[in-house]
PDB file of C-alpha atoms in Angstrom:
ATOM      1  CA  GLY A  15      97.752 128.314 159.253  1.00 57.00           C
ATOM      2  CA  ALA A  16      94.671 129.219 157.333  1.00 57.00           C
ATOM      3  CA  VAL A  17      91.545 129.592 159.418  1.00 90.00           C
ATOM      4  CA  VAL A  18      87.897 129.929 158.613  1.00 95.00           C
ATOM      5  CA  SER A  19      85.734 131.527 161.265  1.00 95.00           C
ATOM      6  CA  GLN A  20      81.967 131.158 161.458  1.00 96.00           C
ATOM      7  CA  HIS A  21      79.525 133.148 163.566  1.00 96.00           C
ATOM      8  CA  PRO A  22      77.294 132.682 165.459  1.00 97.00           C
ATOM      9  CA  SER A  23      77.950 129.219 166.860  1.00 96.00           C
ATOM     10  CA  TRP A  24      74.432 128.944 168.220  1.00 97.00           C
ATOM     11  CA  VAL A  25      71.292 130.853 167.348  1.00 97.00           C
ATOM     12  CA  ILE A  26      67.681 130.502 168.314  1.00 97.00           C
ATOM     13  CA  CYS A  27      65.086 132.428 166.370  1.00 96.00           C
ATOM     14  CA  LYS A  28      61.338 132.637 166.180  1.00 97.00           C
ATOM     15  CA  SER A  29      59.471 131.055 163.332  1.00 97.00           C
ATOM     16  CA  GLY A  30      58.994 133.539 160.492  1.00 97.00           C
ATOM     17  CA  THR A  31      62.072 135.612 161.250  1.00 97.00           C
ATOM     18  CA  SER A  32      65.368 135.667 159.378  1.00 97.00           C
ATOM     19  CA  VAL A  33      68.801 134.807 160.668  1.00 98.00           C
ATOM     20  CA  LYS A  34      72.224 135.535 159.201  1.00 98.00           C
ATOM     21  CA  ILE A  35      75.309 133.350 159.537  1.00 98.00           C
ATOM     22  CA  GLU A  36      78.743 134.708 158.651  1.00 97.00           C
ATOM     23  CA  CYS A  37      81.751 132.842 157.320  1.00 97.00           C
ATOM     24  CA  ARG A  38      85.133 134.553 157.208  1.00 96.00           C
ATOM     25  CA  SER A  39      88.481 133.470 155.885  1.00 95.00           C
ATOM     26  CA  LEU A  40      90.906 134.993 158.382  1.00 93.00           C
ATOM     27  CA  ASP A  41      94.288 134.933 156.702  1.00 89.00           C
ATOM     28  CA  PHE A  42      93.607 134.101 153.100  1.00 92.00           C
ATOM     29  CA  GLN A  43      91.292 135.186 150.347  1.00 93.00           C
ATOM     30  CA  ALA A  44      88.513 132.968 149.150  1.00 93.00           C
ATOM     31  CA  THR A  45      86.783 133.687 145.862  1.00 92.00           C
ATOM     32  CA  THR A  46      84.631 130.654 146.512  1.00 94.00           C
ATOM     33  CA  MET A  47      83.093 129.391 149.709  1.00 96.00           C
ATOM     34  CA  PHE A  48      80.745 126.495 150.316  1.00 96.00           C
ATOM     35  CA  TRP A  49      77.753 126.108 152.607  1.00 97.00           C
ATOM     36  CA  TYR A  50      76.783 122.726 153.990  1.00 97.00           C
ATOM     37  CA  ARG A  51      73.933 121.552 156.169  1.00 97.00           C
ATOM     38  CA  GLN A  52      73.768 118.507 158.390  1.00 96.00           C
ATOM     39  CA  PHE A  53      70.638 116.913 159.786  1.00 93.00           C
ATOM     40  CA  PRO A  54      70.850 114.396 162.657  1.00 90.00           C
ATOM     41  CA  LYS A  55      72.564 111.134 161.751  1.00 88.00           C
ATOM     42  CA  GLN A  56      73.138 112.296 158.201  1.00 93.00           C
ATOM     43  CA  SER A  57      76.227 113.442 156.351  1.00 94.00           C
ATOM     44  CA  LEU A  58      77.171 117.019 155.604  1.00 96.00           C
ATOM     45  CA  MET A  59      75.258 117.985 152.476  1.00 95.00           C
ATOM     46  CA  LEU A  60      76.300 120.782 150.160  1.00 95.00           C
ATOM     47  CA  MET A  61      73.676 123.507 149.886  1.00 96.00           C
ATOM     48  CA  ALA A  62      75.335 126.073 147.687  1.00 96.00           C
ATOM     49  CA  THR A  63      78.553 127.478 146.321  1.00 95.00           C
ATOM     50  CA  SER A  64      79.170 131.112 147.184  1.00 95.00           C
ATOM     51  CA  ASN A  65      81.012 133.080 144.500  1.00 93.00           C
ATOM     52  CA  GLU A  66      82.651 136.427 145.242  1.00 92.00           C
ATOM     53  CA  GLY A  67      81.091 139.170 143.186  1.00 89.00           C
ATOM     54  CA  SER A  68      78.509 136.969 141.489  1.00 90.00           C
ATOM     55  CA  LYS A  69      75.456 134.875 142.210  1.00 93.00           C
ATOM     56  CA  ALA A  70      75.649 131.764 144.307  1.00 95.00           C
ATOM     57  CA  THR A  71      75.135 128.352 142.759  1.00 95.00           C
ATOM     58  CA  TYR A  72      72.560 126.246 144.562  1.00 96.00           C
ATOM     59  CA  GLU A  73      72.350 122.481 144.716  1.00 95.00           C
ATOM     60  CA  GLN A  74      69.230 120.746 143.533  1.00 94.00           C
ATOM     61  CA  GLY A  75      66.399 121.015 146.020  1.00 94.00           C
ATOM     62  CA  VAL A  76      67.787 124.030 147.878  1.00 96.00           C
ATOM     63  CA  GLU A  77      65.539 127.085 147.668  1.00 95.00           C
ATOM     64  CA  LYS A  78      67.607 130.098 146.664  1.00 94.00           C
ATOM     65  CA  ASP A  79      64.972 132.553 147.856  1.00 95.00           C
ATOM     66  CA  LYS A  80      64.961 130.985 151.272  1.00 96.00           C
ATOM     67  CA  PHE A  81      68.703 130.620 151.719  1.00 97.00           C
ATOM     68  CA  LEU A  82      70.191 133.914 150.587  1.00 97.00           C
ATOM     69  CA  ILE A  83      73.924 133.914 150.043  1.00 96.00           C
ATOM     70  CA  ASN A  84      76.049 137.006 149.728  1.00 93.00           C
ATOM     71  CA  HIS A  85      79.779 136.994 149.010  1.00 94.00           C
ATOM     72  CA  ALA A  86      80.575 140.674 148.813  1.00 83.00           C
ATOM     73  CA  SER A  87      84.271 140.462 149.671  1.00 92.00           C
ATOM     74  CA  LEU A  88      87.114 138.011 149.283  1.00 93.00           C
ATOM     75  CA  THR A  89      86.995 137.111 152.964  1.00 95.00           C
ATOM     76  CA  LEU A  90      83.303 137.071 153.843  1.00 96.00           C
ATOM     77  CA  SER A  91      80.310 135.027 152.793  1.00 97.00           C
ATOM     78  CA  THR A  92      76.956 135.196 154.552  1.00 97.00           C
ATOM     79  CA  LEU A  93      74.030 132.798 154.590  1.00 98.00           C
ATOM     80  CA  THR A  94      70.651 134.246 155.516  1.00 98.00           C
ATOM     81  CA  VAL A  95      67.851 131.856 156.323  1.00 98.00           C
ATOM     82  CA  THR A  96      64.716 133.853 155.523  1.00 97.00           C
ATOM     83  CA  SER A  97      61.308 133.253 157.055  1.00 97.00           C
ATOM     84  CA  ALA A  98      62.760 130.434 159.095  1.00 97.00           C
ATOM     85  CA  HIS A  99      60.597 127.494 160.084  1.00 96.00           C
ATOM     86  CA  PRO A 100      61.232 124.678 162.560  1.00 96.00           C
ATOM     87  CA  GLU A 101      62.206 122.337 159.728  1.00 96.00           C
ATOM     88  CA  ASP A 102      65.133 124.674 158.978  1.00 96.00           C
ATOM     89  CA  SER A 103      66.611 123.843 162.359  1.00 97.00           C
ATOM     90  CA  SER A 104      69.910 122.212 161.548  1.00 96.00           C
ATOM     91  CA  PHE A 105      73.674 122.488 161.684  1.00 97.00           C
ATOM     92  CA  TYR A 106      75.143 124.793 159.049  1.00 98.00           C
ATOM     93  CA  ILE A 107      78.855 124.904 158.230  1.00 97.00           C
ATOM     94  CA  CYS A 108      80.948 126.740 155.658  1.00 97.00           C
ATOM     95  CA  SER A 109      84.212 125.908 153.963  1.00 96.00           C
ATOM     96  CA  ALA A 110      86.769 127.644 151.784  1.00 95.00           C
ATOM     97  CA  PRO A 111      89.558 126.218 149.636  1.00 92.00           C
ATOM     98  CA  GLY A 112      93.048 127.162 150.740  1.00 89.00           C
ATOM     99  CA  ALA A 113      96.452 126.552 149.230  1.00 85.00           C
ATOM    100  CA  GLY A 114      97.012 123.284 147.420  1.00 83.00           C
ATOM    101  CA  ASN A 115      94.064 120.950 147.715  1.00 86.00           C
ATOM    102  CA  THR A 116      93.280 121.760 151.337  1.00 90.00           C
ATOM    103  CA  ILE A 117      89.739 122.839 152.154  1.00 93.00           C
ATOM    104  CA  TYR A 118      89.179 124.575 155.494  1.00 95.00           C
ATOM    105  CA  PHE A 119      85.998 124.599 157.510  1.00 96.00           C
ATOM    106  CA  GLY A 120      84.408 126.964 159.954  1.00 96.00           C
ATOM    107  CA  GLU A 121      83.244 125.831 163.375  1.00 95.00           C
ATOM    108  CA  GLY A 122      79.639 125.514 162.258  1.00 96.00           C
ATOM    109  CA  SER A 123      76.412 127.108 163.429  1.00 97.00           C
ATOM    110  CA  TRP A 124      73.529 125.418 165.203  1.00 97.00           C
ATOM    111  CA  LEU A 125      70.200 126.958 164.235  1.00 97.00           C
ATOM    112  CA  THR A 126      67.072 126.275 166.236  1.00 97.00           C
ATOM    113  CA  VAL A 127      63.793 127.754 165.026  1.00 97.00           C
ATOM    114  CA  VAL A 128      61.051 127.848 167.636  1.00 97.00           C
TER     115      VAL A 128
ATOM    116  CA  ILE B  85      79.099 103.189 144.454  1.00 57.00           C
ATOM    117  CA  LEU B  86      77.181 106.442 144.117  1.00 67.00           C
ATOM    118  CA  ASN B  87      77.691 107.874 147.571  1.00 90.00           C
ATOM    119  CA  VAL B  88      80.519 108.137 150.047  1.00 96.00           C
ATOM    120  CA  GLU B  89      80.170 105.475 152.690  1.00 96.00           C
ATOM    121  CA  GLN B  90      82.101 105.030 155.878  1.00 97.00           C
ATOM    122  CA  SER B  91      82.363 102.095 158.215  1.00 97.00           C
ATOM    123  CA  PRO B  92      82.082 101.393 160.987  1.00 97.00           C
ATOM    124  CA  GLN B  93      79.617 104.018 162.132  1.00 96.00           C
ATOM    125  CA  SER B  94      81.165 104.032 165.585  1.00 97.00           C
ATOM    126  CA  LEU B  95      84.029 102.362 167.322  1.00 96.00           C
ATOM    127  CA  HIS B  96      85.034 102.011 170.939  1.00 97.00           C
ATOM    128  CA  VAL B  97      88.627 100.979 171.654  1.00 97.00           C
ATOM    129  CA  GLN B  98      90.970 100.986 174.589  1.00 97.00           C
ATOM    130  CA  GLU B  99      94.061 103.101 174.902  1.00 97.00           C
ATOM    131  CA  GLY B 100      96.938 101.518 173.028  1.00 97.00           C
ATOM    132  CA  ASP B 101      94.765  99.647 170.550  1.00 97.00           C
ATOM    133  CA  SER B 102      95.344 100.191 166.864  1.00 97.00           C
ATOM    134  CA  THR B 103      92.311 100.693 164.686  1.00 96.00           C
ATOM    135  CA  ASN B 104      91.260 101.429 161.135  1.00 96.00           C
ATOM    136  CA  PHE B 105      88.265 102.815 159.300  1.00 95.00           C
ATOM    137  CA  THR B 106      87.054 102.450 155.735  1.00 98.00           C
ATOM    138  CA  CYS B 107      85.802 105.024 153.268  1.00 98.00           C
ATOM    139  CA  SER B 108      84.221 103.961 149.977  1.00 97.00           C
ATOM    140  CA  PHE B 109      83.660 106.531 147.252  1.00 96.00           C
ATOM    141  CA  PRO B 110      82.674 106.745 143.585  1.00 92.00           C
ATOM    142  CA  SER B 111      85.741 106.013 141.468  1.00 89.00           C
ATOM    143  CA  SER B 112      84.419 107.724 138.337  1.00 87.00           C
ATOM    144  CA  ASN B 113      85.675 111.259 137.699  1.00 87.00           C
ATOM    145  CA  PHE B 114      87.701 111.070 140.914  1.00 92.00           C
ATOM    146  CA  TYR B 115      89.845 114.068 141.837  1.00 93.00           C
ATOM    147  CA  ALA B 116      90.735 113.877 145.536  1.00 94.00           C
ATOM    148  CA  LEU B 117      89.897 112.175 148.794  1.00 96.00           C
ATOM    149  CA  HIS B 118      89.932 114.143 152.040  1.00 97.00           C
ATOM    150  CA  TRP B 119      90.093 112.906 155.620  1.00 98.00           C
ATOM    151  CA  TYR B 120      89.063 115.139 158.504  1.00 97.00           C
ATOM    152  CA  ARG B 121      89.136 114.769 162.260  1.00 97.00           C
ATOM    153  CA  TRP B 122      86.172 116.496 163.897  1.00 96.00           C
ATOM    154  CA  GLU B 123      85.833 117.194 167.574  1.00 95.00           C
ATOM    155  CA  THR B 124      82.617 118.566 169.024  1.00 89.00           C
ATOM    156  CA  ALA B 125      82.317 122.368 168.852  1.00 88.00           C
ATOM    157  CA  LYS B 126      85.450 122.679 166.734  1.00 92.00           C
ATOM    158  CA  SER B 127      86.177 123.029 163.038  1.00 94.00           C
ATOM    159  CA  PRO B 128      86.866 119.795 161.181  1.00 96.00           C
ATOM    160  CA  GLU B 129      90.645 119.447 161.104  1.00 95.00           C
ATOM    161  CA  ALA B 130      92.142 118.466 157.767  1.00 95.00           C
ATOM    162  CA  LEU B 131      94.218 115.309 158.131  1.00 96.00           C
ATOM    163  CA  PHE B 132      95.020 114.224 154.606  1.00 97.00           C
ATOM    164  CA  VAL B 133      94.292 115.041 151.001  1.00 96.00           C
ATOM    165  CA  MET B 134      95.108 112.267 148.585  1.00 96.00           C
ATOM    166  CA  THR B 135      94.844 112.316 144.835  1.00 95.00           C
ATOM    167  CA  LEU B 136      96.878 109.484 143.336  1.00 96.00           C
ATOM    168  CA  ASN B 137      96.079 105.791 143.292  1.00 96.00           C
ATOM    169  CA  GLY B 138      98.341 104.074 145.786  1.00 96.00           C
ATOM    170  CA  ASP B 139      98.951 107.241 147.803  1.00 96.00           C
ATOM    171  CA  GLU B 140      99.947 106.637 151.384  1.00 97.00           C
ATOM    172  CA  LYS B 141     100.187 109.495 153.850  1.00 97.00           C
ATOM    173  CA  LYS B 142     101.208 109.640 157.467  1.00 97.00           C
ATOM    174  CA  LYS B 143     100.845 112.182 160.245  1.00 95.00           C
ATOM    175  CA  GLY B 144     102.217 111.000 163.556  1.00 96.00           C
ATOM    176  CA  ARG B 145     100.311 107.862 164.555  1.00 97.00           C
ATOM    177  CA  ILE B 146      97.698 108.351 161.853  1.00 98.00           C
ATOM    178  CA  SER B 147      98.102 107.144 158.295  1.00 98.00           C
ATOM    179  CA  ALA B 148      95.890 106.718 155.261  1.00 98.00           C
ATOM    180  CA  THR B 149      95.920 104.827 151.986  1.00 98.00           C
ATOM    181  CA  LEU B 150      94.063 105.365 148.744  1.00 98.00           C
ATOM    182  CA  ASN B 151      92.821 103.039 146.012  1.00 97.00           C
ATOM    183  CA  THR B 152      91.130 105.072 143.310  1.00 96.00           C
ATOM    184  CA  LYS B 153      90.524 102.146 140.967  1.00 95.00           C
ATOM    185  CA  GLU B 154      88.290 100.327 143.409  1.00 95.00           C
ATOM    186  CA  GLY B 155      87.153 103.449 145.244  1.00 95.00           C
ATOM    187  CA  TYR B 156      88.261 103.030 148.834  1.00 96.00           C
ATOM    188  CA  SER B 157      90.530 104.585 151.409  1.00 98.00           C
ATOM    189  CA  TYR B 158      91.645 103.336 154.793  1.00 98.00           C
ATOM    190  CA  LEU B 159      92.541 105.446 157.804  1.00 98.00           C
ATOM    191  CA  TYR B 160      94.748 103.809 160.424  1.00 98.00           C
ATOM    192  CA  ILE B 161      95.450 104.939 163.967  1.00 98.00           C
ATOM    193  CA  LYS B 162      98.312 103.226 165.735  1.00 98.00           C
ATOM    194  CA  GLY B 163      98.318 103.061 169.525  1.00 97.00           C
ATOM    195  CA  SER B 164      95.075 104.981 170.061  1.00 97.00           C
ATOM    196  CA  GLN B 165      95.039 107.650 172.763  1.00 97.00           C
ATOM    197  CA  PRO B 166      92.038 109.266 174.487  1.00 96.00           C
ATOM    198  CA  GLU B 167      92.772 112.488 172.591  1.00 96.00           C
ATOM    199  CA  ASP B 168      92.130 110.608 169.350  1.00 97.00           C
ATOM    200  CA  SER B 169      88.457 110.436 170.308  1.00 97.00           C
ATOM    201  CA  ALA B 170      86.574 112.282 167.593  1.00 97.00           C
ATOM    202  CA  THR B 171      84.510 111.755 164.485  1.00 97.00           C
ATOM    203  CA  TYR B 172      86.574 110.980 161.416  1.00 98.00           C
ATOM    204  CA  LEU B 173      85.073 112.164 158.155  1.00 98.00           C
ATOM    205  CA  CYS B 174      86.047 111.312 154.651  1.00 97.00           C
ATOM    206  CA  ALA B 175      84.952 113.271 151.628  1.00 97.00           C
ATOM    207  CA  SER B 176      85.523 112.844 147.931  1.00 96.00           C
ATOM    208  CA  ARG B 177      85.926 115.425 145.241  1.00 93.00           C
ATOM    209  CA  ALA B 178      84.882 114.756 141.660  1.00 88.00           C
ATOM    210  CA  GLY B 179      86.413 116.851 138.934  1.00 79.00           C
ATOM    211  CA  THR B 180      88.327 119.958 139.932  1.00 73.00           C
ATOM    212  CA  ALA B 181      85.556 121.698 141.855  1.00 75.00           C
ATOM    213  CA  SER B 182      86.188 122.239 145.549  1.00 79.00           C
ATOM    214  CA  LYS B 183      82.851 120.920 146.677  1.00 85.00           C
ATOM    215  CA  LEU B 184      82.985 117.766 148.752  1.00 92.00           C
ATOM    216  CA  THR B 185      80.707 114.771 149.115  1.00 94.00           C
ATOM    217  CA  PHE B 186      80.892 113.480 152.663  1.00 96.00           C
ATOM    218  CA  GLY B 187      80.353 110.181 154.362  1.00 96.00           C
ATOM    219  CA  THR B 188      78.472 110.069 157.653  1.00 95.00           C
ATOM    220  CA  GLY B 189      81.685 109.659 159.606  1.00 96.00           C
ATOM    221  CA  THR B 190      83.148 107.139 162.013  1.00 97.00           C
ATOM    222  CA  ARG B 191      82.855 108.095 165.650  1.00 97.00           C
ATOM    223  CA  LEU B 192      85.853 106.878 167.618  1.00 98.00           C
ATOM    224  CA  GLN B 193      85.946 106.709 171.378  1.00 97.00           C
ATOM    225  CA  VAL B 194      89.175 105.763 173.102  1.00 97.00           C
ATOM    226  CA  THR B 195      89.030 104.908 176.782  1.00 96.00           C
ATOM    227  CA  LEU B 196      91.730 104.332 179.354  1.00 91.00           C
TER     228      LEU B 196
END
C-alpha cells in the first residue's frame, strides 16, 4: 500500500543551526503534503500545507521564515527549521493524501535543540 | 464543540475485555472523520475514514460508528489483545481540504 517515509527519525542540533527533515511519498504522487508538530501531552497541530511547485500555506502563528518548506517534486517535501532554538524541540510529522479519503503519515521526527 | 476531543485519555484493560473510546468533533462544515492506530516509533496506521452520518465500519475486532449531527464517533475493540496496545487518534476534516484536526488520543494498554 501507499507509504510515506520521513527522515531523520531523530536529530539533535545545536542552538542557532538549521536542520532539514524530509518527507517522501514512496509509491504515489502527492501534490500536497502536510506538516504537523506535537508538543508533550498535546495533539498533533497543523503547521503548514506544502504545495508542489508553489509556496507553502502556513497556519496562523507559524513563522514561515523559521520553518522553510520546499516541495520541489511530486514525491518530496522538506521542512527546514532555521536558527533552531530549544523551544523548537518537538515531534514533527508529515502526511500526504492518498487514494480515496485516506491520508498517510510518515514515522515522524524527534528534534532536540541543545 | 470547537475542538476535537477524545476520552478517555488512557485506558488499561485485560486481555479479552471489550472496550470503546469516544471522539467528539465540530459538526459544522463536516467532511470526514479519521481514526488512526499509533504505535511508538511507527507511522499512524489508518483504521477508518467515515463521511456519512450513521456510517459503521469494521476491521477485524475493531469497529467504529459516526454521528455527524451531534458530532461524535465511537471506536470499539472486541476481545482486546496485547497487540492492540497503542494510542488511538481521531481527526476531523472540515470542508474538502486534506488537513486534519486531531484529538489528543486515547492510550490503550492491554495486559495479559
